[in-house]
XYZ file of C-alpha atoms in Angstrom:
322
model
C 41.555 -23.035 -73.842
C 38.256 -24.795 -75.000
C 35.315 -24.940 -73.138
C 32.330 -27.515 -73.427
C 29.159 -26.413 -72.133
C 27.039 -29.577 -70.921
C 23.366 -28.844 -70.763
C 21.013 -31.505 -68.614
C 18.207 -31.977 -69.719
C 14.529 -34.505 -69.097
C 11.214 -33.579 -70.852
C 11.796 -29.392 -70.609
C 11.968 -28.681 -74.512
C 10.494 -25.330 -74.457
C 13.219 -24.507 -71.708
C 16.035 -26.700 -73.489
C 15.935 -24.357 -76.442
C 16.710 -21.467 -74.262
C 19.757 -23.182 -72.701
C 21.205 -24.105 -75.721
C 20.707 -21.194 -77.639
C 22.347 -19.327 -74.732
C 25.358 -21.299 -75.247
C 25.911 -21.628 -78.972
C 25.662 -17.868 -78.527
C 28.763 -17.603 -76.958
C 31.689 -14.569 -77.489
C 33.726 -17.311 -78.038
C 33.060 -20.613 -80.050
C 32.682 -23.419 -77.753
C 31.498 -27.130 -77.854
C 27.921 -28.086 -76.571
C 26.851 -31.386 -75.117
C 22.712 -31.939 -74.241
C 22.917 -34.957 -72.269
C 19.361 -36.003 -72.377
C 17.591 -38.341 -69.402
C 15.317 -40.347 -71.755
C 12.974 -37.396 -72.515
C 9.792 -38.069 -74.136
C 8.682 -34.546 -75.106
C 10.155 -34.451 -78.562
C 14.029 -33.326 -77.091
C 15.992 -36.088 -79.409
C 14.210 -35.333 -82.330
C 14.818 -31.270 -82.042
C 18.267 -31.657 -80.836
C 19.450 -33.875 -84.274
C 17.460 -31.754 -86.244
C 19.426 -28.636 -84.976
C 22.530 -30.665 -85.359
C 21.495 -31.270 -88.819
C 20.719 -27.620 -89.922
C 24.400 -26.389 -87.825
C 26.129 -29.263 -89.924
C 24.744 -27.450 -93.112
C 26.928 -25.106 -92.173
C 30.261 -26.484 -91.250
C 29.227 -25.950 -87.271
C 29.669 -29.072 -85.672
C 29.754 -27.822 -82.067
C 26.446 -29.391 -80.713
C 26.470 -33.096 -80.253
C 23.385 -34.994 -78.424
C 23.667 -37.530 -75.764
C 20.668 -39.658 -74.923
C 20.777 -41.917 -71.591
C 19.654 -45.752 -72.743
C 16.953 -45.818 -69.567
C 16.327 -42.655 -67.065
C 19.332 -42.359 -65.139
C 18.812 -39.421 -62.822
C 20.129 -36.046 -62.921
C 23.818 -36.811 -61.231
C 24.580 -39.872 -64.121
C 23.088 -37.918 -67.390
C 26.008 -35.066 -65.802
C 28.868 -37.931 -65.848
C 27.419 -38.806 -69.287
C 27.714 -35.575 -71.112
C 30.749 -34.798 -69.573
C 32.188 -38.205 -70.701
C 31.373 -37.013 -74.359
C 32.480 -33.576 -73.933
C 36.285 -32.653 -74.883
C 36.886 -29.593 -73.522
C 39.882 -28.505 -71.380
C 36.741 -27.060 -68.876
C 33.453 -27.569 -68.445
C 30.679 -25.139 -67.792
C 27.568 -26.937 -65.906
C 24.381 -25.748 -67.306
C 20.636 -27.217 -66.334
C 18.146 -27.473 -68.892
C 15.787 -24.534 -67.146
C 18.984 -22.018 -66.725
C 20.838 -19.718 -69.343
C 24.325 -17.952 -69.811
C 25.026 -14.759 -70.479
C 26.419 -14.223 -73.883
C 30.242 -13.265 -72.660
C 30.090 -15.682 -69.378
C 32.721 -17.983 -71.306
C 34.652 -15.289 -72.102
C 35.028 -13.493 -68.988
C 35.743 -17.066 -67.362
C 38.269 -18.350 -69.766
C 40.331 -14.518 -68.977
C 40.129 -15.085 -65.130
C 41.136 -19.060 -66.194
C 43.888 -17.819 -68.274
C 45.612 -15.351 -65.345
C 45.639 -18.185 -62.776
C 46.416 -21.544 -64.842
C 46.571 -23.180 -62.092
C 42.763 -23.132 -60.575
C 40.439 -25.899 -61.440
C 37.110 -24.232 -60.485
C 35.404 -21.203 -61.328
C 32.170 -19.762 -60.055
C 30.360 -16.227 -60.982
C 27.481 -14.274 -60.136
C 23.719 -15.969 -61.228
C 20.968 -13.319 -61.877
C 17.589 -15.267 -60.081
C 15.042 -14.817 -62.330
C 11.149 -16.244 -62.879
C 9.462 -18.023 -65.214
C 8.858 -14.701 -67.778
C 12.738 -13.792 -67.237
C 12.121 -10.915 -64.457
C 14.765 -10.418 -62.031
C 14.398 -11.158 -58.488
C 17.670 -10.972 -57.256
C 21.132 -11.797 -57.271
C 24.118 -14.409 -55.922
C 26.055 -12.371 -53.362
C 29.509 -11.231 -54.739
C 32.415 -12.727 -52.829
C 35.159 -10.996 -51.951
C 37.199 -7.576 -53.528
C 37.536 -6.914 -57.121
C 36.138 -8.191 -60.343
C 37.872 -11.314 -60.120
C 39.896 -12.702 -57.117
C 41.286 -16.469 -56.896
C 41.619 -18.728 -53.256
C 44.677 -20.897 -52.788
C 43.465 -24.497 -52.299
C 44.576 -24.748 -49.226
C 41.665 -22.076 -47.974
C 38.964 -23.690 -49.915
C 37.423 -25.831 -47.824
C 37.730 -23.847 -45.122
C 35.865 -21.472 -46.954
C 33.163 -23.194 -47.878
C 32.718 -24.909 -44.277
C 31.941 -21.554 -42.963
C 29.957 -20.584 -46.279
C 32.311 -17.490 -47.097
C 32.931 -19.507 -50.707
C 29.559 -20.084 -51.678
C 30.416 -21.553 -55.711
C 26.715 -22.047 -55.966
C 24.893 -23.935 -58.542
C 25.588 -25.198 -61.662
C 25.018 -22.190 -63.724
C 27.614 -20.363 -61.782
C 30.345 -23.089 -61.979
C 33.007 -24.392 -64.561
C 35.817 -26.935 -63.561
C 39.024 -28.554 -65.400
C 37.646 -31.577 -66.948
C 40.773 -33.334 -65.757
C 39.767 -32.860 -62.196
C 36.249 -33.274 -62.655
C 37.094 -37.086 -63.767
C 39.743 -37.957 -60.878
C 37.121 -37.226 -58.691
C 35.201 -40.272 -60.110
C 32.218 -37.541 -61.482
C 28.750 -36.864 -59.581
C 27.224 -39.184 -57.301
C 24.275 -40.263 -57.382
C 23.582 -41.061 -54.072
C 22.736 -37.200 -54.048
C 20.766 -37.050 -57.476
C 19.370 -33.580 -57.976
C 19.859 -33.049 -53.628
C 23.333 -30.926 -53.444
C 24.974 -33.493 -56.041
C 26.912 -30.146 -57.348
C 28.243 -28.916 -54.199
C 29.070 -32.294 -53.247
C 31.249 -32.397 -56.755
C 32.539 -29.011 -55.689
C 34.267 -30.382 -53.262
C 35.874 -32.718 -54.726
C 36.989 -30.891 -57.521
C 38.414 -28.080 -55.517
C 41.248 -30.954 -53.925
C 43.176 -30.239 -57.531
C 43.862 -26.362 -57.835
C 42.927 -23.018 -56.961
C 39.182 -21.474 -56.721
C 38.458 -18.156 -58.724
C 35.728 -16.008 -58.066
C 34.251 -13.428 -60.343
C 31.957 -10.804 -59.036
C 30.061 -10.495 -62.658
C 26.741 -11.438 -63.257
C 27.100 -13.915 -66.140
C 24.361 -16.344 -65.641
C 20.983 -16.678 -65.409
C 18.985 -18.856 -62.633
C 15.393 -19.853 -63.262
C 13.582 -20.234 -59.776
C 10.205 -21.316 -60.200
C 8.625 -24.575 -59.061
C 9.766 -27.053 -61.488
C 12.753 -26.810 -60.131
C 14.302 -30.382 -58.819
C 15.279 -29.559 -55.839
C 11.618 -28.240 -54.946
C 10.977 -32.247 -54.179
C 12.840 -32.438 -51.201
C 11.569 -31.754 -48.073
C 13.361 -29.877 -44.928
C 14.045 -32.782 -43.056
C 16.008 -34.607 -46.302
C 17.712 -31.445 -47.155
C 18.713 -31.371 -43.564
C 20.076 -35.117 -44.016
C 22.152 -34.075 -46.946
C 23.065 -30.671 -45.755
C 25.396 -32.506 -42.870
C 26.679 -35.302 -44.868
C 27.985 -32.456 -46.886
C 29.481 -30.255 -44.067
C 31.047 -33.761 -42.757
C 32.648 -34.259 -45.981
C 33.698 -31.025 -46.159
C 35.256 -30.409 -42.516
C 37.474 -33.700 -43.112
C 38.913 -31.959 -45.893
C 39.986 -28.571 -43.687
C 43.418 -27.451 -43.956
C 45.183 -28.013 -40.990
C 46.190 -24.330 -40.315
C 42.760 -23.655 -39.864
C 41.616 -26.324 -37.165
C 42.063 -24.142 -34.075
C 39.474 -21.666 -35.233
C 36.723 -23.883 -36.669
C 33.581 -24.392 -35.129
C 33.192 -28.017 -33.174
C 30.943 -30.312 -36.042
C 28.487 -30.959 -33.590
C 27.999 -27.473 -33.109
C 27.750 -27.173 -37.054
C 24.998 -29.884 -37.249
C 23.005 -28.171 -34.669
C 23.445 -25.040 -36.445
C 22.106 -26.477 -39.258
C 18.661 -28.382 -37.776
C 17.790 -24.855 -36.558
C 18.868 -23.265 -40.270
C 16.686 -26.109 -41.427
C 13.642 -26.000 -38.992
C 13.240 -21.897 -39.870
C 12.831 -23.237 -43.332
C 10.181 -25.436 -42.443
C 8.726 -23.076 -40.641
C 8.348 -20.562 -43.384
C 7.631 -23.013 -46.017
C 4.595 -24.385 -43.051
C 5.765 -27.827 -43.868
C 5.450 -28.607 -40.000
C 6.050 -32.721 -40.516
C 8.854 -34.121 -38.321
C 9.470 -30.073 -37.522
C 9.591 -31.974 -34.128
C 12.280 -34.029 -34.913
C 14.180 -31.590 -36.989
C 14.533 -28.875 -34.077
C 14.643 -31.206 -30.821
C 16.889 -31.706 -29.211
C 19.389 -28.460 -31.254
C 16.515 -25.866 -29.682
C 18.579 -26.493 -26.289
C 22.178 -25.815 -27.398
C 23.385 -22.018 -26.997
C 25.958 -22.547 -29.708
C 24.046 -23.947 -31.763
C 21.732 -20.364 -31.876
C 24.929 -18.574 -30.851
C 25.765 -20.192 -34.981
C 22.677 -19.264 -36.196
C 22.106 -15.300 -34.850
C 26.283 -14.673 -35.750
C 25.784 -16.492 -38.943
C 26.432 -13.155 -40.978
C 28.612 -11.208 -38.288
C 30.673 -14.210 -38.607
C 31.082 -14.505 -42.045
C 31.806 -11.273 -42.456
C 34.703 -11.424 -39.284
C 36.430 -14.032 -41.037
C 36.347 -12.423 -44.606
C 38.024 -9.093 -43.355
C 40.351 -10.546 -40.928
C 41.495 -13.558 -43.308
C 40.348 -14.005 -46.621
C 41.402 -10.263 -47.687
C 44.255 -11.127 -47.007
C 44.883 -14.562 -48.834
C 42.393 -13.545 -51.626
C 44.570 -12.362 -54.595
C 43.000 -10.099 -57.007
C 42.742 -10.818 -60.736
C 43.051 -7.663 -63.043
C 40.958 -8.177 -65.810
């Protein structure tokens, strides 16, 4: 099984190096594709001269993608991958790092259940000097566990399969390009869960409950851009997409989608709230602050995801020994 790691990348060199250096570092030799955006900080020339000092050596794992005009984050992703050759691809952003087995614990899991086509693991949050400040939530038992495909969406509807962001993700190349790649529509604004989606229509989801990944929060960060009310926007789009896709076994015990968007213009109006970014708060909360289920949604949100992962997913969860 080969791997090819595809790093992101626009004017963050001093981060770049990190990224990349995390993933020639690998346990296990894999290919690496920087798929640059058009930077202007110096990027092209120190990823060819690393290229050049590797080749020296008979390494010719790295290979450098530059974008012909700035192309936003969701095409430079469809560009690297369209260089890459790897059976699976593991996402990486320019301001995030691996841990030096992640590929190796993945392609284990990968090789015990052939027949998934995403993988997700745990991200370590850390700041800009590399302190910790938390962690992903594990999901489900055991080291390792994989979801039939048929639970998937289900899953991730009522956010007890959270796959998370690119750092914690790898997919089958082969699925990743029937779904027709990122879109753009959704640059840099949930463009990776939006792929996750897709991708999870051809094979199993596995889950491992190791920290192998590192996740830079600090405000840089692209999705710091957005405000509440877009993320909102997106947010439902996403959980539209996503409850067409439901297996039919589960459609007698789903929430009603209307519920689900209220839910989530409450979810979204705390944020605003907390972040004080009170503009359109107004039209963000009204009229959702009226509808019982709606806050019955949001005050259950964890008793609920927690009924539904002991009384089902326990269940249909198989365990991976690793």
């Amino acid at each position: 099984m080969k791997f090819s790691v595809v790093i992101t990348t626009y004017n963050r060199l001093n981060l770049l190096k990190r990224a990349i250096n995390s993933a020639l570092n690998q346990t296990i030799a894999s290919e690496v594709v920087v798929a640059d955006d058009c930077s202007s900080d110096g990027t092209q020339e120190y990823v060819n001269s690393l290229i050049k000092k590797l080749s020296q050596s008979g390494d010719s794992r790295l290979i450098y993608h530059r974008n012909e005009v700035n192309s936003g984050h969701s095409a430079t992703v469809n560009a690297g991958i369209g260089k890459a050759s790897g059976e699976w691809i593991k996402f990486l952003d320019d301001d995030d790092y691996l841990a030096v087995n992640c590929l190796e614990e993945m392609a284990r899991a990968i090789a015990l259940q052939p027949q998934a086509a995403i993988c997700s693991c745990v991200a370590i949050q850390v700041d800009e000097k590399e302190v910790e400040l938390s962690r992903t939530p594990q999901v489900g038992p055991g080291l390792a566990f994989y979801v039939p495909q048929a639970d998937i969406h289900y899953g991730m509807l009522l956010e007890l399969l959270p796959f998370g962001t690119p750092v914690q993700v790898a997919c089958r190349r082969d699925a990743f390009l029937q779904t027709g790649g990122w879109d753009s529509k959704f640059d840099a604004n949930c463009d990776d869960i939006d792929s996750w989606i897709h991708v999870a229509k051809f094979g199993d989801a596995i889950f491992l409950n190791q920290s192998l990944a590192y996740r830079t929060i600090w405000s840089g960060a692209y999705n710091h851009k957005f405000s509440p009310s877009r993320r909102l926007h997106t947010n439902i789009l996403i959980k539209e997409k996503i409850y067409a896709l439901v297996d039919e076994m589960h459609h007698s015990h789903i929430p009603n989608l209307e519920d689900i968007k209220n839910y989530l213009k409450l979810h979204w109006s705390i944020v605003a709230i907390k972040q004080k970014n009170f503009h359109n708060l107004f039209n963000i909360i009204f009229p959702s602050i009226f509808y019982w289920k709606a806050w019955r949604l949001l005050f259950k949100a964890v008793a609920l995801r927690r009924f539904h992962y002991q009384n089902n997913y326990i269940r249909k969860c198989v365990l991976i020994e690793l």
